[in-house]
Short mmCIF file of C-alpha atoms in Angstrom, two decimals:
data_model
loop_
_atom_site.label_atom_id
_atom_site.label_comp_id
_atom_site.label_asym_id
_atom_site.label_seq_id
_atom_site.Cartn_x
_atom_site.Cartn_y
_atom_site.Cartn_z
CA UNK I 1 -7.23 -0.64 -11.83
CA UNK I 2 -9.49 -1.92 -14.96
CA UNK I 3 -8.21 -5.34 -16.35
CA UNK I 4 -6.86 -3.42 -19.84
CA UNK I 5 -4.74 -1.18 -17.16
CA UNK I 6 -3.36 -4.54 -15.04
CA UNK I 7 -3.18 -6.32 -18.57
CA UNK I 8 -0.72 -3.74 -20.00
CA UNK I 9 0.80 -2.74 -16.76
CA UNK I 10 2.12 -6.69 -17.00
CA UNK I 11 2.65 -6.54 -20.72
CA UNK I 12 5.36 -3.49 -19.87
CA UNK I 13 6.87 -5.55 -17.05
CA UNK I 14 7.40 -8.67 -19.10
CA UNK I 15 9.05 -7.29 -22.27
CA UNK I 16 11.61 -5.56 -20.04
CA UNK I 17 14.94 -4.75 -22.06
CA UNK I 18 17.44 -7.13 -20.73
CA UNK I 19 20.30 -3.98 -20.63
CA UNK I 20 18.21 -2.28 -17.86
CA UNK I 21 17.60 -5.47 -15.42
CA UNK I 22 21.18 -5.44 -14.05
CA UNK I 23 20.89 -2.19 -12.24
CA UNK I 24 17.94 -1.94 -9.84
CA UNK I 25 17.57 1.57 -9.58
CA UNK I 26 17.65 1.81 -13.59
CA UNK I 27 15.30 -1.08 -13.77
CA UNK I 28 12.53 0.65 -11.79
CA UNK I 29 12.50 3.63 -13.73
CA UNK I 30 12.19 2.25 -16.65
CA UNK I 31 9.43 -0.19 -14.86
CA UNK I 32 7.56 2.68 -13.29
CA UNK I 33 7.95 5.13 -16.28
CA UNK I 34 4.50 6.75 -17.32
CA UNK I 35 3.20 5.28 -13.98
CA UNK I 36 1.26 7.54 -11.51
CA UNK I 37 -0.44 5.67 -8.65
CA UNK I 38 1.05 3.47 -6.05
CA UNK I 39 -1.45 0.67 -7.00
CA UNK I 40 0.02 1.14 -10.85
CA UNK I 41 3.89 1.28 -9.13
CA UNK I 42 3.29 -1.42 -7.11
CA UNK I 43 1.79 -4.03 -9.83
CA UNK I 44 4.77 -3.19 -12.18
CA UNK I 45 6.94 -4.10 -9.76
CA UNK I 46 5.26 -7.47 -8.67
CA UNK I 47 4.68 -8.55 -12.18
CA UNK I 48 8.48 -8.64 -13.09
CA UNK I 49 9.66 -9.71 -10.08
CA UNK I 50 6.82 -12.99 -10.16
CA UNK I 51 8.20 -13.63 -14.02
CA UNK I 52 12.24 -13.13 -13.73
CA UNK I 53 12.45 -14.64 -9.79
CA UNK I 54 12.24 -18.27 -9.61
CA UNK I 55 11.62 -20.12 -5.91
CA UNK I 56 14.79 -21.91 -4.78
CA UNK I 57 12.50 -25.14 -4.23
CA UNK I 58 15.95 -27.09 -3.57
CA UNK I 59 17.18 -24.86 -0.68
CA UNK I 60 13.44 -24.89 1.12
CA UNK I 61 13.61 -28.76 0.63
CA UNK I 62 16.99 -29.30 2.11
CA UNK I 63 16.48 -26.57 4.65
CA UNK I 64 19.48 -24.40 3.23
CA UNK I 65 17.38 -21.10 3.06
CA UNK I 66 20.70 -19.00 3.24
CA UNK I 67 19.70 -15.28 3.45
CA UNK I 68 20.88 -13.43 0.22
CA UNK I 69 21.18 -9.96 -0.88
CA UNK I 70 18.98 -8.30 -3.53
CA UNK I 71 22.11 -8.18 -5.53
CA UNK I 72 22.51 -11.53 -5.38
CA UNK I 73 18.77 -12.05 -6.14
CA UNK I 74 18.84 -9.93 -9.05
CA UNK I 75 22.24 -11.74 -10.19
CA UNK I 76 20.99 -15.53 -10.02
CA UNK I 77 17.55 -14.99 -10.59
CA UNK I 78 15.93 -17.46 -7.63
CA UNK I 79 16.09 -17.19 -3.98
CA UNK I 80 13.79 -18.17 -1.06
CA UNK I 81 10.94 -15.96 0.24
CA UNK I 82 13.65 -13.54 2.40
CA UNK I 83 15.41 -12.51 -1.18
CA UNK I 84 11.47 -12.19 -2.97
CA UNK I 85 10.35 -9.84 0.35
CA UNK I 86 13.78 -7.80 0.09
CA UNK I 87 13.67 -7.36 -3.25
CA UNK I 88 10.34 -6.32 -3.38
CA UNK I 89 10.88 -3.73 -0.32
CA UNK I 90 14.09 -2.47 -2.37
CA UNK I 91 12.11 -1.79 -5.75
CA UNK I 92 9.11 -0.31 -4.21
CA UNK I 93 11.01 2.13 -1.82
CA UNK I 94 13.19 2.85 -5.53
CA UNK I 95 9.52 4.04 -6.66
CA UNK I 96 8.69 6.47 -3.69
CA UNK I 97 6.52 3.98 -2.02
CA UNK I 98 5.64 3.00 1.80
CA UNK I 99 6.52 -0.49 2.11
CA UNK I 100 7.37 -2.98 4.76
CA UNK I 101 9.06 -6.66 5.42
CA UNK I 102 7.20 -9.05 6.97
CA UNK I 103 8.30 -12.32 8.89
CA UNK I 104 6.24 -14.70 10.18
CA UNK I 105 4.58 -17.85 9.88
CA UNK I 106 3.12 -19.84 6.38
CA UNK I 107 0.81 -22.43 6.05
CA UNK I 108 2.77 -23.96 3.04
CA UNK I 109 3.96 -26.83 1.44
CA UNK I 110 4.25 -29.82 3.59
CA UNK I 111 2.69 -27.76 6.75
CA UNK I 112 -0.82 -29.12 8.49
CA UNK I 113 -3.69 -28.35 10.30
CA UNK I 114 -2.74 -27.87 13.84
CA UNK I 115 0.81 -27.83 13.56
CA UNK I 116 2.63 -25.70 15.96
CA UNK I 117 5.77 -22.93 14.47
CA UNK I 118 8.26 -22.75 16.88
CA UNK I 119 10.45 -20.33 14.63
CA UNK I 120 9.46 -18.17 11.56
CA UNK I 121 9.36 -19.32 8.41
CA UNK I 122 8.54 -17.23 5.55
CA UNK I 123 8.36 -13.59 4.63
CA UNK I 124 6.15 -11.12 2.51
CA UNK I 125 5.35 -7.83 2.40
CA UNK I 126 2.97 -4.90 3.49
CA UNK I 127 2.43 -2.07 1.36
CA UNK I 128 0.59 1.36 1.84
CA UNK I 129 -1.64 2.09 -1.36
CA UNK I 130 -3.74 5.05 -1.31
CA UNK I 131 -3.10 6.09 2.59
CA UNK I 132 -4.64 2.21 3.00
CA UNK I 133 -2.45 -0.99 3.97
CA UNK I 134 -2.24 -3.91 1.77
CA UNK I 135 -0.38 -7.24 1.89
CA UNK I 136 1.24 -8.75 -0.93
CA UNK I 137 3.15 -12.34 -1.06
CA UNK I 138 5.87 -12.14 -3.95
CA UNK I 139 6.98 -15.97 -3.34
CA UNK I 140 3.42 -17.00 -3.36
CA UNK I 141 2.28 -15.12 -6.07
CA UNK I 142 5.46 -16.15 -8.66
CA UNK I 143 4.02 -19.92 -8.07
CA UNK I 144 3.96 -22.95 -6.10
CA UNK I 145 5.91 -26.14 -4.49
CA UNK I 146 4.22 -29.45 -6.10
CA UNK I 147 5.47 -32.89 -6.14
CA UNK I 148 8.94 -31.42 -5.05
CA UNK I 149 9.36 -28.63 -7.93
CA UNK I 150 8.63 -25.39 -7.97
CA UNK I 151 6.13 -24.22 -10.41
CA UNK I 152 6.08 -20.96 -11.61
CA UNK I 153 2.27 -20.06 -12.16
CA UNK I 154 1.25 -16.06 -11.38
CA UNK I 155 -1.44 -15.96 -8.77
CA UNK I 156 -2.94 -12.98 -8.04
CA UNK I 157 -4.47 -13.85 -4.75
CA UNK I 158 -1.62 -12.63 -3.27
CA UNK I 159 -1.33 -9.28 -4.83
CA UNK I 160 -3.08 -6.78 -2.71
CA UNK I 161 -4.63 -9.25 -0.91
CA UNK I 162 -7.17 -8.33 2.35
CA UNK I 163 -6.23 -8.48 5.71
CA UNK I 164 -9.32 -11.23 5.98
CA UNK I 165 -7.71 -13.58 3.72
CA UNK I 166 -4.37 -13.60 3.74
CA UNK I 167 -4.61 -14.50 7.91
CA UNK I 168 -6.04 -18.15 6.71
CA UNK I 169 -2.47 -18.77 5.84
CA UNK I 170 -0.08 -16.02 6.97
CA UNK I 171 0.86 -15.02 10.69
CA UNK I 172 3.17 -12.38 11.17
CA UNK I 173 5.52 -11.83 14.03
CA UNK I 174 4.41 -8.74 15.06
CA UNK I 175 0.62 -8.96 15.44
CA UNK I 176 0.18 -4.92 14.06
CA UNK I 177 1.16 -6.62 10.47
CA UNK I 178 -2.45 -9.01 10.47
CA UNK I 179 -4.26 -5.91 9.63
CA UNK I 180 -7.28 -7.02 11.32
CA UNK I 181 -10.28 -4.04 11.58
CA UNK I 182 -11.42 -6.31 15.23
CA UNK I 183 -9.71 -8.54 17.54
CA UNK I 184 -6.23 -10.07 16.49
CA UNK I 185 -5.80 -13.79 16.18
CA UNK I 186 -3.44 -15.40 18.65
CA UNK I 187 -0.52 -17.88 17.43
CA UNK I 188 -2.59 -20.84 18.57
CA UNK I 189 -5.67 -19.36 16.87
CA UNK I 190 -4.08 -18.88 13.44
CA UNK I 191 -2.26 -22.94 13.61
CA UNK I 192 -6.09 -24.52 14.16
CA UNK I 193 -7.58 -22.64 11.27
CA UNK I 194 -7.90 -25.12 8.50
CA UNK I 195 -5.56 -25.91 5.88
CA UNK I 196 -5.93 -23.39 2.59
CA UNK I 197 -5.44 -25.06 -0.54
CA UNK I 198 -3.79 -22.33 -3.11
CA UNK I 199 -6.39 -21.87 -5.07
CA UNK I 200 -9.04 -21.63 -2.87
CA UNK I 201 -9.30 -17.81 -3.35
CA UNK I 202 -9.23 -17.93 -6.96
CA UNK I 203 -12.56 -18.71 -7.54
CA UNK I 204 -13.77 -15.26 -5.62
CA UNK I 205 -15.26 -17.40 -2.46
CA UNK I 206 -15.42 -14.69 -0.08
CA UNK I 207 -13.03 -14.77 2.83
CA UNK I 208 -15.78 -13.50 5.18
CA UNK I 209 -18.18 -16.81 4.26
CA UNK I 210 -15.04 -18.27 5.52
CA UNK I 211 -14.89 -17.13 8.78
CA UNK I 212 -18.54 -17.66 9.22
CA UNK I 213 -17.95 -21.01 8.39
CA UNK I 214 -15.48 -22.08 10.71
CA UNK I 215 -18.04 -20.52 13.84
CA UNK I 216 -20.65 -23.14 12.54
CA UNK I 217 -21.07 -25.56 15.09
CA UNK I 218 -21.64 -27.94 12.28
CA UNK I 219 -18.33 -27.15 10.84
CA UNK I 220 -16.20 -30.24 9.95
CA UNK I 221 -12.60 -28.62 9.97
CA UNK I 222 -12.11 -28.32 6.54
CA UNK I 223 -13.59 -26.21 3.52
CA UNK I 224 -14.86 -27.16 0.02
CA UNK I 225 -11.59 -28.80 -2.48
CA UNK I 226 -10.72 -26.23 -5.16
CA UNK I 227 -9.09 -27.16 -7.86
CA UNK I 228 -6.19 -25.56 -10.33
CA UNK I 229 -8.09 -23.25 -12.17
CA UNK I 230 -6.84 -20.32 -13.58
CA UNK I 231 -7.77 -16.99 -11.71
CA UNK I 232 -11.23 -16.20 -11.70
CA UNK I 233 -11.90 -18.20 -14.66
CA UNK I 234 -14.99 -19.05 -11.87
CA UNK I 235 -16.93 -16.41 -9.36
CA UNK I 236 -18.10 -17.82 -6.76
CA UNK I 237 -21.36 -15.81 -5.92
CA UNK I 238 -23.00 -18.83 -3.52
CA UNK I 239 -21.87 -22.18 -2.14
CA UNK I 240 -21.39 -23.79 0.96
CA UNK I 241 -17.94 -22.98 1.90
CA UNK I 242 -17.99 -26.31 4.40
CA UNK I 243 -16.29 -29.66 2.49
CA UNK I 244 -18.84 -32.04 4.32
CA UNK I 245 -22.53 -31.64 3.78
CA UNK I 246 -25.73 -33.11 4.99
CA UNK I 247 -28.10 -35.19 3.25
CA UNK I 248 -31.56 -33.90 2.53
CA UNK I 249 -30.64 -30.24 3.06
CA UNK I 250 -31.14 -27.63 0.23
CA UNK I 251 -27.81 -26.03 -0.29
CA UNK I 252 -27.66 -23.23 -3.20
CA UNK I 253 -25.37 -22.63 -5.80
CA UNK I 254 -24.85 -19.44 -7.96
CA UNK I 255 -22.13 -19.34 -10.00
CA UNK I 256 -20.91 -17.04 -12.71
CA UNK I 257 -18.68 -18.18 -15.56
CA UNK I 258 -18.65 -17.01 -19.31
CA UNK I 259 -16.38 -19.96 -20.14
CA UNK I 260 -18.05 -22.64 -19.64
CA UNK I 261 -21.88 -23.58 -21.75
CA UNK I 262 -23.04 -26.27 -19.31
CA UNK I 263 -22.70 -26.57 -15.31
CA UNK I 264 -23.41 -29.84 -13.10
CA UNK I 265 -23.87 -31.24 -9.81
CA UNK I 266 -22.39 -34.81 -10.31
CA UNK I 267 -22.65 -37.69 -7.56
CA UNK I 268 -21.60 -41.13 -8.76
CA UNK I 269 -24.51 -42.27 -11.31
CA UNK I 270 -26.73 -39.01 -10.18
CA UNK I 271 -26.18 -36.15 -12.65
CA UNK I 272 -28.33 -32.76 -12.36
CA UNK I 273 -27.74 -29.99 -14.83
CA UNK I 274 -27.76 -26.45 -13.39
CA UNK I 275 -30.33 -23.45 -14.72
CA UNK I 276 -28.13 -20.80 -16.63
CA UNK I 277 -29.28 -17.17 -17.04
CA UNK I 278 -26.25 -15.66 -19.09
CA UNK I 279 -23.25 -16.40 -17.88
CA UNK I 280 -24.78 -17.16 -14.50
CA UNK I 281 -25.46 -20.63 -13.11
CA UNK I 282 -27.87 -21.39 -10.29
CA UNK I 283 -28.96 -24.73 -8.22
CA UNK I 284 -31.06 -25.82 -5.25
CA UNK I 285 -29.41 -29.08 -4.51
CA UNK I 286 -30.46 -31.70 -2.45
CA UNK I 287 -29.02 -35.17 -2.04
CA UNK I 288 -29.93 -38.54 -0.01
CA UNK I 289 -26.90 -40.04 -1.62
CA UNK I 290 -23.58 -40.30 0.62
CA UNK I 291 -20.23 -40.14 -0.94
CA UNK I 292 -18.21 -37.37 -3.18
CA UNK I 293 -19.92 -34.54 -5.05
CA UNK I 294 -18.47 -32.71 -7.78
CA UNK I 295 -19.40 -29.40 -9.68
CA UNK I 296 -18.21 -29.49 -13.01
CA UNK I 297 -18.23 -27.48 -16.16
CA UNK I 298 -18.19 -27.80 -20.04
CA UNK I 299 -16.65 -25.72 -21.67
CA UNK I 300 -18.27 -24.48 -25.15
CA UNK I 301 -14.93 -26.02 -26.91
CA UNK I 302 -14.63 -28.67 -25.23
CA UNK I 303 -16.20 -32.26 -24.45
CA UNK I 304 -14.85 -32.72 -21.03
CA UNK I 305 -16.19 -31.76 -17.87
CA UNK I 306 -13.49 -29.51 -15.70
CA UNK I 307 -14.08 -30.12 -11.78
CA UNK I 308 -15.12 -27.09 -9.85
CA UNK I 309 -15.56 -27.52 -6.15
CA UNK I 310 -15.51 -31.06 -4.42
CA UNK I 311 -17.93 -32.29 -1.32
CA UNK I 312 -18.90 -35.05 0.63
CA UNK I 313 -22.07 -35.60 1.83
CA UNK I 314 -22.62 -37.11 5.14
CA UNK I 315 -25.92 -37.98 7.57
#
């Protein structure tokens, strides 16, 4: 799908009539009305679903994740990741499509690196677009736990999502439901992978640079900070993927973003500008300077500097 189709796909989902949103099978047709593909169907659906669900951060917090039925989902309007994952199963079966509920294990809020699951403890979905399988995280993708509260943000690195990526944080039960073209990842496998920040995916860093990096023998156990940025508001098209770096090595950058008029490699007093071609940015950078490194961009309405990616440079 082109952006103009996803952008008024979502546009259709949002302004939803309120009179048709207390009968599911109503709501889907009018949802998937005009709609041909499954990749169309199934975008519909997890647009309103990610805008009219809200995450029951109270019941996750106090461990009270009662399960609840897509009527009573649709009724209150928040539920844990069980309700999103039925819901979403419900809705897309409505609309003629192959999909499946998942349960396994999540890397989220207040999980570590190296922590062991002794019982499942979230749920998501696979769906079959196009005679191909796809997985999509509904609870993820409506927003995120911070400081206690949920925050309702649309991601879309959870719609549609490869097999590659979505394994960084999600295990499922039954080890069919990774989606993995090689070998599958055992339980221990998947809890020593290192921790995924939310939006590391945004920025297009490719999940396979990833993997790559974690083989490295030089590999630290952790991958470059991300910060909140909106969607690919950044592509990543080269960058170490490994948080710690070593001094007096070249490392390369190339970066495209259309937002932003200036691009820097900042390390405390040491400031070096990157070369832009267009809306690409480009860097050899070398450092004999220890500490925190920053990329950051200016914006061309703006005076301040938004962080990019974080590293630390080590000997």
């Amino acid at each position: 799908m082109s952006d103009q189709q996803i952008a008024a796909i979502d546009a259709h989902a949002l302004t939803t009539p309120p009179e048709v949103e207390t009968d599911r099978k109503l709501l889907v047709a009018y949802l998937t009305q005009g709609l041909r593909t499954d990749s169309e169907k199934a975008r519909v659906i997890y647009r309103w679903i990610t805008d009219r669900i809200t995450y029951d951060a109270d019941a996750f917090l106090s461990g009270r994740m009662e399960d609840m039925s897509v009527e009573d989902v649709m009724k209150k309007r928040m539920s844990v990741c069980f309700g999103f994952s039925n819901l979403f199963e419900k809705m897309a079966k409505d609309a003629d499509l192959e999909v499946k509920s998942i349960s396994g294990y999540a890397k989220a809020y207040g999980t570590s690196q190296g922590q062991h699951f002794d019982k499942p403890n979230h749920a998501w979905n696979a769906i079959r677009v196009n005679g191909s399988w796809y997985l999509i995280d509904l609870t993820w993708g409506a927003g995120y736990i911070k400081d206690g509260k949920f925050k309702k943000e649309l991601s879309e690195a959870f719609f549609l999502t490869p097999p590659e990526q979505f394994v960084f944080s999600h295990f499922p039960v039954d080890e069919q439901w990774q989606l993995q073209r090689t070998s599958h990842l055992s339980q221990r496998e998947f809890e020593s992978l290192p921790q995924v920040e939310p939006t590391f995916f945004h920025s297009n860093i490719s999940p396979i640079e990833a993997w790559e990096a974690t083989r490295s023998p030089e590999f630290s156990g952790s991958f470059v900070h991300t910060f909140e940025l909106p969607y690919h508001l950044v592509s990543i098209q080269l960058a170490p993927v490994m948080y710690r770096l070593k001094l007096n090595r070249v490392y390369t950058f190339k970066i495209n973003a259309n937002v932003f008029e200036k691009m820097a490699l900042v390390q405390t007093d040491h400031w070096q500008e990157m070369n832009k071609d267009g809306d690409i940015f480009t860097f050899n950078y070398s450092s004999e300077f220890q500490g925190q490194m920053l990329v950051v961009g200016k914006k061309f309405d703006s005076d301040q500097y938004t962080a990019i990616l974080a590293y630390e440079l080590s000997p």
